[in-house]
Amino acid sequence: MGVDTVVVQSLLPTASQPSPSTVTLEVRSKHVVADGVVSLTLAHPDGVRLPDWTPGAHIDVVLPDGTARQYSLCGDRWDPYSYRIAVLRVPEGRGGSAYVHDQLALGARVGVGGPRNHFPLVPAERYLFIAGGIGITPLLSMLRQAQMTGADWQLLYGGRSRASMAFREELTECHGRRVQVAPQDECGLLDLAAWLSEPAPGTKVYCCGPAPLLAAVERACVGWPPYSLRTERFTAAAADPVRRAPFQVELRRSGQTVTVTRETSVLQAVRQAGVEVLSSCEQGSCGTCLTPVLEGTPDHRDSVLADHERAANDCMLPCVSRSRSARLVLDL
């Protein structure tokens, strides 16, 4: 797939963008919205106005046990006093979703950073939205924005079953025939060929969901005009490192050089040298630790940077990415 065919984006800050400060918000409501999915409404304890956000934005949520996770904002962006998120229980996960489902109670307070938007809705005449499971969350506000601006749009929404598909009734009640709900147990896999077989100039395709869905959509969009597709991933794509031998990382601002072994990430090596780098997911999917690269060639292993951003080699995510060259120089 050529670099001008698909733009893949996920939770991406710019290299110069400072990380937002964290504020304490209170859980005002908690509702089950599908099998294995709860919706939370967060607000400031003192009723303070919250930072504005745009469709596709997410927040960092620091739970009372110290766990930090990222969740897409899926509420009313014109409500200045509350944020809504939805959390899928992940049985094989690292414990954050289980804590939200089982322990996080009404009135509990959580730290919130952001919002940040690395999956923005760009202007277009027409949109095709494709969601898989909890991937519907960043698209909800995009649908409202497209509706508000008068753009033509359609949504293809898949999931394991109707009962597992969050906000399904809300979508069909509000948008009717623009929304096609296709549960896998009733319809099989999403019919991407029917939706994407004919390239459509002036149309942007937005997709969020599990990795197999994203891969299938990327294949289906190969013949589309450049930059027609934008996706957001939940986790970084697995990839073997290009360089297996140790390499050196110079921290230009701190004047130190560290050695990164096969068993150590760049982020770990930097922290062991006493240089703090803000991070969150440490899986290459949130973009919090994005770091400028001054010299050398990174081995990009994240699911955040678009193809053209990787080709520039002027930034990397040190939590998962490594080095193609024997030496990297980072602006740390």
Coordinates of C-alpha atoms in Angstrom, one line a residue:
M1 CA 0.0 0.0 0.0
G2 CA 1.5 3.3 -1.1
V3 CA 2.1 6.1 1.4
D4 CA -0.3 8.3 -0.5
T5 CA -3.1 5.8 -0.4
V6 CA -4.1 5.8 3.2
V7 CA -3.6 8.0 6.2
V8 CA -3.7 6.0 9.4
Q9 CA -4.1 8.1 12.5
S10 CA -4.5 7.4 16.2
L11 CA -4.2 9.7 19.3
L12 CA -1.5 11.8 17.8
P13 CA -0.1 15.0 19.4
T14 CA 2.3 17.2 17.5
A15 CA 5.9 17.2 18.5
S16 CA 5.6 20.8 19.9
Q17 CA 2.3 20.4 21.6
P18 CA 2.6 20.5 25.4
S19 CA 0.8 17.8 27.4
P20 CA -2.4 19.1 28.9
S21 CA -2.6 19.4 32.7
T22 CA -4.7 17.0 34.7
V23 CA -7.9 18.1 36.4
T24 CA -10.0 16.2 38.9
L25 CA -13.5 15.3 37.7
E26 CA -16.4 13.4 39.4
V27 CA -18.4 10.5 38.1
R28 CA -21.9 11.9 37.8
S29 CA -23.6 9.0 36.1
K30 CA -22.8 5.4 35.2
H31 CA -25.1 3.4 32.9
V32 CA -24.9 0.0 31.1
V33 CA -25.3 0.9 27.4
A34 CA -24.6 -2.6 25.9
D35 CA -23.4 -6.0 27.0
G36 CA -20.0 -5.3 28.5
V37 CA -20.1 -1.5 28.0
V38 CA -20.8 1.2 30.5
S39 CA -21.2 4.9 29.8
L40 CA -19.8 7.4 32.3
T41 CA -20.6 11.1 32.6
L42 CA -17.8 13.2 34.2
A43 CA -18.1 16.7 35.6
H44 CA -16.1 19.1 37.7
P45 CA -17.0 18.9 41.4
D46 CA -17.5 22.6 41.6
G47 CA -19.4 22.9 38.3
V48 CA -16.5 24.6 36.5
R49 CA -16.6 24.8 32.7
L50 CA -14.6 22.1 31.0
P51 CA -12.2 22.6 28.1
D52 CA -13.8 22.6 24.7
W53 CA -13.3 19.6 22.3
T54 CA -13.8 18.7 18.7
P55 CA -15.2 15.5 17.1
G56 CA -12.7 12.6 17.4
A57 CA -11.1 13.9 20.6
H58 CA -10.1 11.7 23.6
I59 CA -9.2 12.3 27.2
D60 CA -6.7 10.5 29.5
V61 CA -8.4 9.1 32.6
V62 CA -6.4 8.4 35.7
L63 CA -8.4 6.0 37.9
P64 CA -8.3 6.0 41.7
D65 CA -5.9 3.0 41.7
G66 CA -3.4 4.9 39.5
T67 CA -4.3 3.2 36.3
A68 CA -4.3 5.6 33.2
R69 CA -6.3 4.9 30.1
Q70 CA -7.5 6.8 27.1
Y71 CA -11.2 7.1 26.1
S72 CA -12.9 8.8 23.2
L73 CA -15.3 11.6 24.1
C74 CA -18.7 10.5 22.8
G75 CA -21.1 13.0 24.4
D76 CA -22.5 16.4 23.4
R77 CA -19.5 18.7 22.5
W78 CA -21.7 21.7 23.0
D79 CA -22.3 20.8 26.7
P80 CA -19.5 22.8 28.4
Y81 CA -19.9 21.1 31.8
S82 CA -19.6 17.4 31.3
Y83 CA -17.8 14.7 29.3
R84 CA -19.2 11.4 28.3
I85 CA -17.1 8.3 27.7
A86 CA -17.9 4.6 27.2
V87 CA -15.8 1.8 28.5
L88 CA -15.7 -1.8 27.1
R89 CA -14.9 -4.5 29.6
V90 CA -11.8 -6.3 28.3
P91 CA -11.4 -9.6 30.2
E92 CA -7.9 -10.2 28.9
G93 CA -6.9 -6.5 29.5
R94 CA -4.6 -4.9 32.0
G95 CA -7.3 -4.2 34.6
G96 CA -8.4 -0.7 33.8
S97 CA -11.8 -1.6 32.3
A98 CA -12.5 -4.1 35.0
Y99 CA -11.9 -1.4 37.6
V100 CA -14.3 0.9 35.8
H101 CA -17.0 -1.7 35.6
D102 CA -16.7 -3.3 39.0
Q103 CA -15.3 -0.6 41.4
L104 CA -15.7 2.9 40.0
A105 CA -18.8 4.3 41.7
L106 CA -21.0 7.4 41.4
G107 CA -19.2 10.3 43.1
A108 CA -15.7 8.8 42.6
R109 CA -13.1 11.2 41.4
V110 CA -10.7 10.6 38.6
G111 CA -7.9 12.6 37.0
V112 CA -8.5 13.8 33.5
G113 CA -6.0 15.1 31.0
G114 CA -6.8 16.6 27.7
P115 CA -8.9 16.7 25.6
R116 CA -6.6 16.0 22.7
N117 CA -7.6 15.3 19.1
H118 CA -5.5 13.2 16.8
F119 CA -8.4 11.8 14.8
P120 CA -10.0 15.0 13.5
L121 CA -12.9 15.2 11.2
V122 CA -11.6 17.1 8.1
P123 CA -14.0 18.9 5.8
A124 CA -15.5 16.8 3.0
E125 CA -18.6 16.7 0.8
R126 CA -19.5 13.2 1.9
Y127 CA -18.4 10.8 4.7
L128 CA -18.5 7.0 5.0
F129 CA -18.2 6.0 8.7
I130 CA -17.4 2.4 9.6
A131 CA -17.4 1.3 13.2
G132 CA -16.6 -2.0 14.8
G133 CA -17.8 -2.6 18.4
I134 CA -16.6 0.1 20.8
G135 CA -15.0 1.8 17.8
I136 CA -18.3 3.7 17.5
T137 CA -17.4 6.1 20.3
P138 CA -15.1 8.5 18.4
L139 CA -17.5 8.5 15.5
L140 CA -20.6 9.6 17.4
S141 CA -19.6 13.2 17.6
M142 CA -18.5 13.1 14.0
L143 CA -21.9 12.1 12.9
R144 CA -23.5 15.0 14.7
Q145 CA -20.9 17.4 13.1
A146 CA -21.5 16.1 9.6
Q147 CA -25.3 16.4 10.2
M148 CA -24.8 19.9 11.5
T149 CA -22.7 21.0 8.5
G150 CA -25.1 19.5 6.0
A151 CA -22.7 17.0 4.6
D152 CA -23.9 13.7 3.2
W153 CA -23.0 10.7 5.3
Q154 CA -23.7 7.1 6.1
L155 CA -22.6 4.8 8.9
L156 CA -21.9 1.1 8.8
Y157 CA -21.9 -0.3 12.3
G158 CA -20.9 -3.8 13.1
G159 CA -20.6 -5.8 16.3
R160 CA -20.8 -9.3 17.7
S161 CA -24.5 -9.0 18.3
R162 CA -27.1 -6.3 18.7
A163 CA -26.9 -6.5 22.5
S164 CA -23.2 -5.8 22.4
M165 CA -23.4 -2.6 20.2
A166 CA -23.4 0.5 22.4
F167 CA -25.6 3.4 21.4
R168 CA -27.3 1.4 18.7
E169 CA -30.8 2.6 19.6
E170 CA -29.7 6.2 20.0
L171 CA -28.2 6.1 16.5
T172 CA -31.1 4.5 14.7
E173 CA -33.6 6.8 16.5
C174 CA -31.7 10.0 15.7
H175 CA -30.4 9.2 12.1
G176 CA -32.7 6.5 10.7
R177 CA -31.7 5.2 7.3
R178 CA -28.3 6.8 7.4
V179 CA -27.2 4.2 9.9
Q180 CA -26.8 0.5 8.8
V181 CA -26.5 -1.8 11.8
A182 CA -25.0 -5.2 10.9
P183 CA -24.5 -7.6 13.9
Q184 CA -22.1 -10.4 13.0
D185 CA -24.4 -13.1 14.4
E186 CA -27.1 -12.0 12.0
C187 CA -25.3 -10.6 9.0
G188 CA -21.8 -12.1 9.0
L189 CA -18.8 -9.9 8.4
L190 CA -19.4 -6.3 7.3
D191 CA -19.9 -6.1 3.5
L192 CA -17.0 -3.7 2.9
A193 CA -17.0 -4.6 -0.8
A194 CA -20.4 -3.1 -1.3
W195 CA -19.5 0.0 0.6
L196 CA -16.0 0.7 -0.7
S197 CA -15.7 -1.0 -4.1
E198 CA -16.2 2.3 -6.0
P199 CA -13.8 5.1 -5.2
A200 CA -15.7 8.3 -4.6
P201 CA -13.8 11.6 -5.0
G202 CA -14.8 14.1 -2.4
T203 CA -15.6 11.4 0.1
K204 CA -13.7 10.7 3.3
V205 CA -13.8 7.3 5.0
Y206 CA -13.5 7.2 8.8
C207 CA -13.0 3.8 10.5
C208 CA -12.4 2.8 14.1
G209 CA -12.5 -0.7 15.5
P210 CA -10.5 -3.9 16.0
A211 CA -7.3 -4.5 13.9
P212 CA -8.9 -7.1 11.5
L213 CA -11.6 -4.6 10.5
L214 CA -9.0 -1.8 10.0
A215 CA -6.9 -4.1 7.8
A216 CA -9.9 -5.1 5.7
V217 CA -10.9 -1.4 5.2
E218 CA -7.4 -0.4 4.3
R219 CA -7.3 -3.2 1.6
A220 CA -10.7 -2.1 0.3
C221 CA -9.5 1.5 0.0
V222 CA -6.3 0.9 -2.0
G223 CA -7.9 2.2 -5.2
W224 CA -9.4 5.3 -3.6
P225 CA -7.9 8.8 -4.1
P226 CA -5.0 9.7 -1.8
Y227 CA -5.7 10.4 1.8
S228 CA -9.3 9.2 1.6
L229 CA -9.1 6.9 4.6
R230 CA -8.5 7.9 8.2
T231 CA -8.5 5.2 11.0
E232 CA -8.0 5.0 14.7
R233 CA -6.5 1.9 16.4
F234 CA -7.0 0.6 19.9
T235 CA -3.6 -1.0 20.1
A236 CA -0.3 -0.7 18.3
A237 CA 0.3 -3.1 15.4
A238 CA 2.7 -5.9 16.2
A239 CA 6.0 -5.8 14.4
D240 CA 9.4 -7.4 14.8
P241 CA 12.3 -4.9 15.4
V242 CA 14.5 -4.2 12.4
R243 CA 17.6 -4.0 14.5
R244 CA 18.2 -6.6 17.1
A245 CA 21.6 -5.4 18.3
P246 CA 21.9 -2.8 21.1
F247 CA 22.0 0.9 19.9
Q248 CA 22.9 4.2 21.5
V249 CA 20.5 7.0 22.2
E250 CA 21.9 10.5 22.9
L251 CA 19.7 12.8 24.9
R252 CA 20.7 16.1 23.5
R253 CA 19.3 18.4 26.1
S254 CA 20.4 16.4 29.1
G255 CA 23.8 15.6 27.7
Q256 CA 23.5 11.9 28.3
T257 CA 23.9 8.8 26.2
V258 CA 22.1 5.5 27.0
T259 CA 22.4 2.0 25.6
V260 CA 19.1 0.3 24.6
T261 CA 19.3 -3.5 24.7
R262 CA 16.9 -6.0 23.1
E263 CA 15.2 -6.4 26.4
T264 CA 14.7 -2.7 27.1
S265 CA 12.5 -0.1 25.5
V266 CA 13.9 3.4 24.6
L267 CA 11.5 4.8 27.2
Q268 CA 12.7 2.5 29.9
A269 CA 16.4 3.3 29.1
V270 CA 15.7 7.1 29.1
R271 CA 13.9 6.9 32.5
Q272 CA 16.7 4.8 34.0
A273 CA 19.0 7.7 33.1
G274 CA 16.8 9.9 35.2
V275 CA 15.1 11.7 32.3
E276 CA 11.3 11.8 32.7
V277 CA 9.1 11.4 29.7
L278 CA 5.4 11.8 30.0
S279 CA 3.7 8.6 28.9
S280 CA 0.3 6.8 29.3
C281 CA -0.5 3.6 27.5
E282 CA 3.1 2.5 26.9
Q283 CA 1.8 0.4 24.0
G284 CA 2.3 2.8 21.1
S285 CA -1.4 3.7 20.7
C286 CA -2.0 6.9 22.6
G287 CA 0.8 9.3 21.4
T288 CA 1.5 10.8 24.8
C289 CA 5.2 10.1 24.7
L290 CA 5.8 11.5 21.2
T291 CA 9.4 12.7 21.1
P292 CA 11.3 14.8 18.5
V293 CA 14.2 12.9 16.7
L294 CA 17.2 15.1 15.8
E295 CA 19.4 12.5 14.2
G296 CA 19.2 8.8 13.2
T297 CA 16.5 6.7 11.8
P298 CA 13.7 5.4 14.1
D299 CA 12.2 1.9 13.7
H300 CA 8.5 2.9 14.0
R301 CA 6.5 0.3 15.7
D302 CA 3.5 2.3 16.9
S303 CA -0.1 2.7 15.6
V304 CA -0.1 6.4 15.9
L305 CA 1.9 8.0 13.1
A306 CA 0.7 8.3 9.6
D307 CA 2.8 6.9 6.7
H308 CA 4.1 10.4 5.7
E309 CA 4.9 11.2 9.3
R310 CA 7.0 8.0 9.7
A311 CA 8.8 8.8 6.5
A312 CA 9.8 12.2 7.9
N313 CA 11.7 10.4 10.7
D314 CA 11.6 13.6 12.9
C315 CA 9.6 12.1 15.8
M316 CA 9.0 8.7 17.4
L317 CA 7.1 7.0 20.2
P318 CA 9.9 5.7 22.5
C319 CA 7.6 3.3 24.4
V320 CA 7.6 0.8 21.5
S321 CA 9.6 2.2 18.6
R322 CA 13.3 1.5 18.3
S323 CA 16.1 2.4 15.9
R324 CA 17.2 1.3 12.5
S325 CA 20.5 3.1 12.9
A326 CA 23.3 2.4 15.5
R327 CA 22.6 5.8 17.1
L328 CA 19.6 8.0 17.7
V329 CA 19.6 11.6 19.0
L330 CA 16.5 12.7 20.8
D331 CA 15.4 16.1 21.9
L332 CA 15.4 15.2 25.6

